[in-house]
């Protein structure tokens, strides 16, 4: 609590956070009001963290995550104690065959949403990493991003993340979720998002059959610095990017997510497929009534390499993307 009070005190009321807050732009919460302790809009806060990326003085995301936990009465879920995940696997997810982990070049961290809701994205990621000649092992566990984990103090969250990451041995930790990347890096762990990892192997991507597709890139709100990596990967595969702006899907935040998704769909107009970096974004786009089909960036690479096996699990079917040998 002491830390939260100090962060509040450091706020100068400049409103820069308001300018970028996707919820505020849709009539949801006002981060400036939240910073002075007004809880009235807290249920419309997405927990996205864009406020802290804009703020030069303090850390509003830290403060609003504490407020979210308090206002919603959240506690560390039982599933974390039993299976190390913030959610239990859905019945649907149990029908997806497990990926074949056949190496130790990379430790792939799927995160809770992939593992328990859309596990086929992990299969596609394993396939994408194989195409660049590397083998994967798995790093299964929660990054402790959700607001419920604010019940633990910073030190405990850091120590649990470091325990999850294990000894530092130079093996890259590659995540499928930008939130996981952000949290692991915040604890000093050398993790990178799969789009950053794939871009490090851009020459291998350029040797794959060209994907003649018009794509819209939607990095998501927790994406930090991965936007350029995503653009680099899709262009290396031969895709044409149709959108210039992008934004937050709103997760499942009441009153704002529907409005935000309508904005995103408009931005993506003309695309054959939307490419995302985050499994929560993936689920939002893939369940949007009448929406443009979506793929995770790992899936796009797997498709270019000739493995489209994850696509049968999508709710919105994907048009066949033309592949041409370079
Ligand atoms: S939280 Fe930061 S950006 Fe927002 S009003 Fe305060 S100082 Fe300005
Ligand atoms: S976390 Fe996101 S939705 Fe919440 S106040 Fe910050 S920018 Fe706005």
PDB file of N, CA and C in Angstrom, residues 257-323:
ATOM      1  N   UNK A 257     -15.196  -3.190 -24.557  1.00  0.00           N
ATOM      2  CA  UNK A 257     -14.526  -4.104 -25.488  1.00  0.00           C
ATOM      3  C   UNK A 257     -15.236  -4.164 -26.839  1.00  0.00           C
ATOM      4  N   UNK A 258     -16.573  -4.113 -26.822  1.00  0.00           N
ATOM      5  CA  UNK A 258     -17.322  -4.171 -28.088  1.00  0.00           C
ATOM      6  C   UNK A 258     -16.971  -2.943 -28.960  1.00  0.00           C
ATOM      7  N   UNK A 259     -16.925  -1.774 -28.324  1.00  0.00           N
ATOM      8  CA  UNK A 259     -16.603  -0.541 -29.071  1.00  0.00           C
ATOM      9  C   UNK A 259     -15.177  -0.607 -29.630  1.00  0.00           C
ATOM     10  N   UNK A 260     -14.258  -1.102 -28.808  1.00  0.00           N
ATOM     11  CA  UNK A 260     -12.866  -1.191 -29.258  1.00  0.00           C
ATOM     12  C   UNK A 260     -12.716  -2.192 -30.399  1.00  0.00           C
ATOM     13  N   UNK A 261     -13.436  -3.307 -30.311  1.00  0.00           N
ATOM     14  CA  UNK A 261     -13.334  -4.298 -31.383  1.00  0.00           C
ATOM     15  C   UNK A 261     -13.902  -3.759 -32.706  1.00  0.00           C
ATOM     16  N   UNK A 262     -14.938  -2.928 -32.616  1.00  0.00           N
ATOM     17  CA  UNK A 262     -15.472  -2.315 -33.849  1.00  0.00           C
ATOM     18  C   UNK A 262     -14.423  -1.403 -34.481  1.00  0.00           C
ATOM     19  N   UNK A 263     -13.694  -0.658 -33.629  1.00  0.00           N
ATOM     20  CA  UNK A 263     -12.601   0.197 -34.156  1.00  0.00           C
ATOM     21  C   UNK A 263     -11.531  -0.661 -34.834  1.00  0.00           C
ATOM     22  N   UNK A 264     -11.167  -1.786 -34.166  1.00  0.00           N
ATOM     23  CA  UNK A 264     -10.100  -2.653 -34.707  1.00  0.00           C
ATOM     24  C   UNK A 264     -10.521  -3.237 -36.061  1.00  0.00           C
ATOM     25  N   UNK A 265     -11.769  -3.682 -36.140  1.00  0.00           N
ATOM     26  CA  UNK A 265     -12.237  -4.296 -37.386  1.00  0.00           C
ATOM     27  C   UNK A 265     -12.172  -3.276 -38.530  1.00  0.00           C
ATOM     28  N   UNK A 266     -12.511  -2.030 -38.211  1.00  0.00           N
ATOM     29  CA  UNK A 266     -12.468  -0.968 -39.226  1.00  0.00           C
ATOM     30  C   UNK A 266     -11.026  -0.747 -39.701  1.00  0.00           C
ATOM     31  N   UNK A 267     -10.098  -0.736 -38.740  1.00  0.00           N
ATOM     32  CA  UNK A 267      -8.668  -0.564 -39.089  1.00  0.00           C
ATOM     33  C   UNK A 267      -8.176  -1.688 -40.011  1.00  0.00           C
ATOM     34  N   UNK A 268      -8.769  -2.879 -39.825  1.00  0.00           N
ATOM     35  CA  UNK A 268      -8.291  -4.071 -40.547  1.00  0.00           C
ATOM     36  C   UNK A 268      -9.012  -4.265 -41.875  1.00  0.00           C
ATOM     37  N   UNK A 269      -9.868  -3.337 -42.233  1.00  0.00           N
ATOM     38  CA  UNK A 269     -10.670  -3.459 -43.455  1.00  0.00           C
ATOM     39  C   UNK A 269      -9.770  -3.743 -44.666  1.00  0.00           C
ATOM     40  N   UNK A 270     -10.136  -4.712 -45.453  1.00  0.00           N
ATOM     41  CA  UNK A 270      -9.373  -5.038 -46.663  1.00  0.00           C
ATOM     42  C   UNK A 270      -8.363  -6.150 -46.461  1.00  0.00           C
ATOM     43  N   UNK A 271      -8.175  -6.593 -45.217  1.00  0.00           N
ATOM     44  CA  UNK A 271      -7.196  -7.656 -44.954  1.00  0.00           C
ATOM     45  C   UNK A 271      -7.833  -9.034 -45.164  1.00  0.00           C
ATOM     46  N   UNK A 272      -7.006  -9.988 -45.659  1.00  0.00           N
ATOM     47  CA  UNK A 272      -7.465 -11.388 -45.720  1.00  0.00           C
ATOM     48  C   UNK A 272      -7.504 -11.966 -44.320  1.00  0.00           C
ATOM     49  N   UNK A 273      -6.559 -11.489 -43.511  1.00  0.00           N
ATOM     50  CA  UNK A 273      -6.412 -12.059 -42.175  1.00  0.00           C
ATOM     51  C   UNK A 273      -5.753 -11.033 -41.248  1.00  0.00           C
ATOM     52  N   UNK A 274      -6.165 -11.058 -39.975  1.00  0.00           N
ATOM     53  CA  UNK A 274      -5.540 -10.205 -38.956  1.00  0.00           C
ATOM     54  C   UNK A 274      -4.458 -11.044 -38.263  1.00  0.00           C
ATOM     55  N   UNK A 275      -3.295 -10.434 -38.024  1.00  0.00           N
ATOM     56  CA  UNK A 275      -2.210 -11.150 -37.340  1.00  0.00           C
ATOM     57  C   UNK A 275      -2.042 -10.540 -35.948  1.00  0.00           C
ATOM     58  N   UNK A 276      -2.126 -11.388 -34.929  1.00  0.00           N
ATOM     59  CA  UNK A 276      -2.013 -10.889 -33.546  1.00  0.00           C
ATOM     60  C   UNK A 276      -0.821 -11.540 -32.846  1.00  0.00           C
ATOM     61  N   UNK A 277      -0.478 -10.953 -31.688  1.00  0.00           N
ATOM     62  CA  UNK A 277       0.686 -11.438 -30.923  1.00  0.00           C
ATOM     63  C   UNK A 277       0.265 -12.021 -29.584  1.00  0.00           C
ATOM     64  N   UNK A 278      -1.016 -11.887 -29.254  1.00  0.00           N
ATOM     65  CA  UNK A 278      -1.479 -12.181 -27.896  1.00  0.00           C
ATOM     66  C   UNK A 278      -2.661 -13.154 -27.964  1.00  0.00           C
ATOM     67  N   UNK A 279      -2.680 -14.194 -27.146  1.00  0.00           N
ATOM     68  CA  UNK A 279      -3.787 -15.160 -27.216  1.00  0.00           C
ATOM     69  C   UNK A 279      -5.131 -14.579 -26.785  1.00  0.00           C
ATOM     70  N   UNK A 280      -5.111 -13.558 -25.912  1.00  0.00           N
ATOM     71  CA  UNK A 280      -6.387 -12.935 -25.534  1.00  0.00           C
ATOM     72  C   UNK A 280      -6.946 -12.164 -26.729  1.00  0.00           C
ATOM     73  N   UNK A 281      -6.076 -11.420 -27.429  1.00  0.00           N
ATOM     74  CA  UNK A 281      -6.516 -10.769 -28.681  1.00  0.00           C
ATOM     75  C   UNK A 281      -7.046 -11.828 -29.643  1.00  0.00           C
ATOM     76  N   UNK A 282      -6.311 -12.932 -29.776  1.00  0.00           N
ATOM     77  CA  UNK A 282      -6.727 -13.986 -30.711  1.00  0.00           C
ATOM     78  C   UNK A 282      -8.162 -14.414 -30.414  1.00  0.00           C
ATOM     79  N   UNK A 283      -8.460 -14.656 -29.153  1.00  0.00           N
ATOM     80  CA  UNK A 283      -9.807 -15.139 -28.791  1.00  0.00           C
ATOM     81  C   UNK A 283     -10.868 -14.077 -29.080  1.00  0.00           C
ATOM     82  N   UNK A 284     -10.520 -12.813 -28.853  1.00  0.00           N
ATOM     83  CA  UNK A 284     -11.490 -11.741 -29.136  1.00  0.00           C
ATOM     84  C   UNK A 284     -11.807 -11.678 -30.634  1.00  0.00           C
ATOM     85  N   UNK A 285     -10.761 -11.647 -31.453  1.00  0.00           N
ATOM     86  CA  UNK A 285     -10.981 -11.539 -32.908  1.00  0.00           C
ATOM     87  C   UNK A 285     -11.687 -12.793 -33.429  1.00  0.00           C
ATOM     88  N   UNK A 286     -11.297 -13.961 -32.911  1.00  0.00           N
ATOM     89  CA  UNK A 286     -11.839 -15.217 -33.440  1.00  0.00           C
ATOM     90  C   UNK A 286     -13.287 -15.449 -32.999  1.00  0.00           C
ATOM     91  N   UNK A 287     -13.775 -14.660 -32.055  1.00  0.00           N
ATOM     92  CA  UNK A 287     -15.173 -14.835 -31.636  1.00  0.00           C
ATOM     93  C   UNK A 287     -16.010 -13.619 -32.006  1.00  0.00           C
ATOM     94  N   UNK A 288     -15.447 -12.698 -32.778  1.00  0.00           N
ATOM     95  CA  UNK A 288     -16.185 -11.476 -33.126  1.00  0.00           C
ATOM     96  C   UNK A 288     -17.150 -11.773 -34.280  1.00  0.00           C
ATOM     97  N   UNK A 289     -18.415 -11.600 -34.013  1.00  0.00           N
ATOM     98  CA  UNK A 289     -19.447 -11.950 -34.986  1.00  0.00           C
ATOM     99  C   UNK A 289     -19.228 -11.207 -36.312  1.00  0.00           C
ATOM    100  N   UNK A 290     -19.052 -11.950 -37.394  1.00  0.00           N
ATOM    101  CA  UNK A 290     -18.844 -11.341 -38.707  1.00  0.00           C
ATOM    102  C   UNK A 290     -17.449 -10.768 -38.891  1.00  0.00           C
ATOM    103  N   UNK A 291     -16.537 -11.111 -38.001  1.00  0.00           N
ATOM    104  CA  UNK A 291     -15.203 -10.506 -38.020  1.00  0.00           C
ATOM    105  C   UNK A 291     -14.269 -11.083 -39.077  1.00  0.00           C
ATOM    106  N   UNK A 292     -13.170 -10.383 -39.273  1.00  0.00           N
ATOM    107  CA  UNK A 292     -12.116 -10.816 -40.208  1.00  0.00           C
ATOM    108  C   UNK A 292     -11.370 -11.982 -39.547  1.00  0.00           C
ATOM    109  N   UNK A 293     -11.001 -13.032 -40.307  1.00  0.00           N
ATOM    110  CA  UNK A 293     -10.267 -14.150 -39.712  1.00  0.00           C
ATOM    111  C   UNK A 293      -8.955 -13.686 -39.080  1.00  0.00           C
ATOM    112  N   UNK A 294      -8.496 -14.460 -38.114  1.00  0.00           N
ATOM    113  CA  UNK A 294      -7.308 -14.063 -37.350  1.00  0.00           C
ATOM    114  C   UNK A 294      -6.334 -15.238 -37.252  1.00  0.00           C
ATOM    115  N   UNK A 295      -5.040 -14.918 -37.219  1.00  0.00           N
ATOM    116  CA  UNK A 295      -4.010 -15.912 -36.881  1.00  0.00           C
ATOM    117  C   UNK A 295      -3.032 -15.289 -35.891  1.00  0.00           C
ATOM    118  N   UNK A 296      -2.453 -16.130 -35.066  1.00  0.00           N
ATOM    119  CA  UNK A 296      -1.335 -15.704 -34.214  1.00  0.00           C
ATOM    120  C   UNK A 296      -0.091 -15.672 -35.105  1.00  0.00           C
ATOM    121  N   UNK A 297       0.864 -14.820 -34.759  1.00  0.00           N
ATOM    122  CA  UNK A 297       2.067 -14.668 -35.589  1.00  0.00           C
ATOM    123  C   UNK A 297       2.813 -15.999 -35.771  1.00  0.00           C
ATOM    124  N   UNK A 298       2.809 -16.841 -34.759  1.00  0.00           N
ATOM    125  CA  UNK A 298       3.452 -18.164 -34.871  1.00  0.00           C
ATOM    126  C   UNK A 298       2.743 -19.021 -35.913  1.00  0.00           C
ATOM    127  N   UNK A 299       1.415 -18.908 -35.946  1.00  0.00           N
ATOM    128  CA  UNK A 299       0.644 -19.674 -36.937  1.00  0.00           C
ATOM    129  C   UNK A 299       0.965 -19.214 -38.353  1.00  0.00           C
ATOM    130  N   UNK A 300       1.166 -17.911 -38.527  1.00  0.00           N
ATOM    131  CA  UNK A 300       1.436 -17.397 -39.872  1.00  0.00           C
ATOM    132  C   UNK A 300       2.725 -18.013 -40.424  1.00  0.00           C
ATOM    133  N   UNK A 301       3.735 -18.126 -39.562  1.00  0.00           N
ATOM    134  CA  UNK A 301       5.003 -18.734 -39.994  1.00  0.00           C
ATOM    135  C   UNK A 301       4.791 -20.223 -40.280  1.00  0.00           C
ATOM    136  N   UNK A 302       4.022 -20.901 -39.417  1.00  0.00           N
ATOM    137  CA  UNK A 302       3.747 -22.329 -39.645  1.00  0.00           C
ATOM    138  C   UNK A 302       3.023 -22.521 -40.982  1.00  0.00           C
ATOM    139  N   UNK A 303       2.080 -21.636 -41.286  1.00  0.00           N
ATOM    140  CA  UNK A 303       1.346 -21.739 -42.563  1.00  0.00           C
ATOM    141  C   UNK A 303       2.312 -21.572 -43.736  1.00  0.00           C
ATOM    142  N   UNK A 304       3.197 -20.568 -43.637  1.00  0.00           N
ATOM    143  CA  UNK A 304       4.177 -20.343 -44.719  1.00  0.00           C
ATOM    144  C   UNK A 304       5.034 -21.588 -44.925  1.00  0.00           C
ATOM    145  N   UNK A 305       5.306 -22.301 -43.815  1.00  0.00           N
ATOM    146  CA  UNK A 305       6.142 -23.507 -43.900  1.00  0.00           C
ATOM    147  C   UNK A 305       5.335 -24.734 -44.327  1.00  0.00           C
ATOM    148  N   UNK A 306       4.021 -24.567 -44.521  1.00  0.00           N
ATOM    149  CA  UNK A 306       3.194 -25.676 -45.029  1.00  0.00           C
ATOM    150  C   UNK A 306       2.413 -26.409 -43.955  1.00  0.00           C
ATOM    151  N   UNK A 307       2.432 -25.918 -42.717  1.00  0.00           N
ATOM    152  CA  UNK A 307       1.666 -26.567 -41.647  1.00  0.00           C
ATOM    153  C   UNK A 307       0.478 -25.684 -41.259  1.00  0.00           C
ATOM    154  N   UNK A 308      -0.701 -26.052 -41.751  1.00  0.00           N
ATOM    155  CA  UNK A 308      -1.903 -25.280 -41.428  1.00  0.00           C
ATOM    156  C   UNK A 308      -2.798 -26.070 -40.469  1.00  0.00           C
ATOM    157  N   UNK A 309      -2.211 -27.028 -39.740  1.00  0.00           N
ATOM    158  CA  UNK A 309      -3.034 -27.948 -38.942  1.00  0.00           C
ATOM    159  C   UNK A 309      -3.768 -27.271 -37.778  1.00  0.00           C
ATOM    160  N   UNK A 310      -3.296 -26.106 -37.330  1.00  0.00           N
ATOM    161  CA  UNK A 310      -3.981 -25.459 -36.196  1.00  0.00           C
ATOM    162  C   UNK A 310      -5.273 -24.761 -36.633  1.00  0.00           C
ATOM    163  N   UNK A 311      -5.408 -24.516 -37.936  1.00  0.00           N
ATOM    164  CA  UNK A 311      -6.524 -23.676 -38.399  1.00  0.00           C
ATOM    165  C   UNK A 311      -7.888 -24.335 -38.214  1.00  0.00           C
ATOM    166  N   UNK A 312      -7.929 -25.665 -38.125  1.00  0.00           N
ATOM    167  CA  UNK A 312      -9.228 -26.346 -37.973  1.00  0.00           C
ATOM    168  C   UNK A 312      -9.869 -26.034 -36.616  1.00  0.00           C
ATOM    169  N   UNK A 313      -9.115 -25.494 -35.673  1.00  0.00           N
ATOM    170  CA  UNK A 313      -9.677 -25.172 -34.355  1.00  0.00           C
ATOM    171  C   UNK A 313     -10.221 -23.742 -34.287  1.00  0.00           C
ATOM    172  N   UNK A 314     -10.039 -22.981 -35.341  1.00  0.00           N
ATOM    173  CA  UNK A 314     -10.517 -21.586 -35.327  1.00  0.00           C
ATOM    174  C   UNK A 314     -12.035 -21.556 -35.469  1.00  0.00           C
ATOM    175  N   UNK A 315     -12.652 -20.556 -34.843  1.00  0.00           N
ATOM    176  CA  UNK A 315     -14.101 -20.394 -34.976  1.00  0.00           C
ATOM    177  C   UNK A 315     -14.432 -19.716 -36.313  1.00  0.00           C
ATOM    178  N   UNK A 316     -13.619 -18.739 -36.709  1.00  0.00           N
ATOM    179  CA  UNK A 316     -13.819 -18.061 -37.996  1.00  0.00           C
ATOM    180  C   UNK A 316     -12.839 -18.671 -38.985  1.00  0.00           C
ATOM    181  N   UNK A 317     -13.360 -19.277 -40.053  1.00  0.00           N
ATOM    182  CA  UNK A 317     -12.439 -20.003 -40.933  1.00  0.00           C
ATOM    183  C   UNK A 317     -11.573 -19.051 -41.763  1.00  0.00           C
ATOM    184  N   UNK A 318     -10.370 -19.526 -42.040  1.00  0.00           N
ATOM    185  CA  UNK A 318      -9.336 -18.718 -42.717  1.00  0.00           C
ATOM    186  C   UNK A 318      -9.382 -19.030 -44.204  1.00  0.00           C
ATOM    187  N   UNK A 319      -9.306 -18.027 -45.061  1.00  0.00           N
ATOM    188  CA  UNK A 319      -9.203 -18.338 -46.493  1.00  0.00           C
ATOM    189  C   UNK A 319      -7.865 -19.010 -46.774  1.00  0.00           C
ATOM    190  N   UNK A 320      -7.810 -19.838 -47.792  1.00  0.00           N
ATOM    191  CA  UNK A 320      -6.539 -20.500 -48.114  1.00  0.00           C
ATOM    192  C   UNK A 320      -5.545 -19.434 -48.586  1.00  0.00           C
ATOM    193  N   UNK A 321      -4.409 -19.340 -47.914  1.00  0.00           N
ATOM    194  CA  UNK A 321      -3.429 -18.323 -48.284  1.00  0.00           C
ATOM    195  C   UNK A 321      -2.476 -18.912 -49.323  1.00  0.00           C
ATOM    196  N   UNK A 322      -2.312 -18.191 -50.425  1.00  0.00           N
ATOM    197  CA  UNK A 322      -1.501 -18.693 -51.534  1.00  0.00           C
ATOM    198  C   UNK A 322      -0.013 -18.681 -51.152  1.00  0.00           C
ATOM    199  N   UNK A 323       0.669 -19.819 -51.398  1.00  0.00           N
ATOM    200  CA  UNK A 323       2.113 -19.919 -51.108  1.00  0.00           C
ATOM    201  C   UNK A 323       2.861 -20.078 -52.415  1.00  0.00           C
TER     202      UNK A 323
END
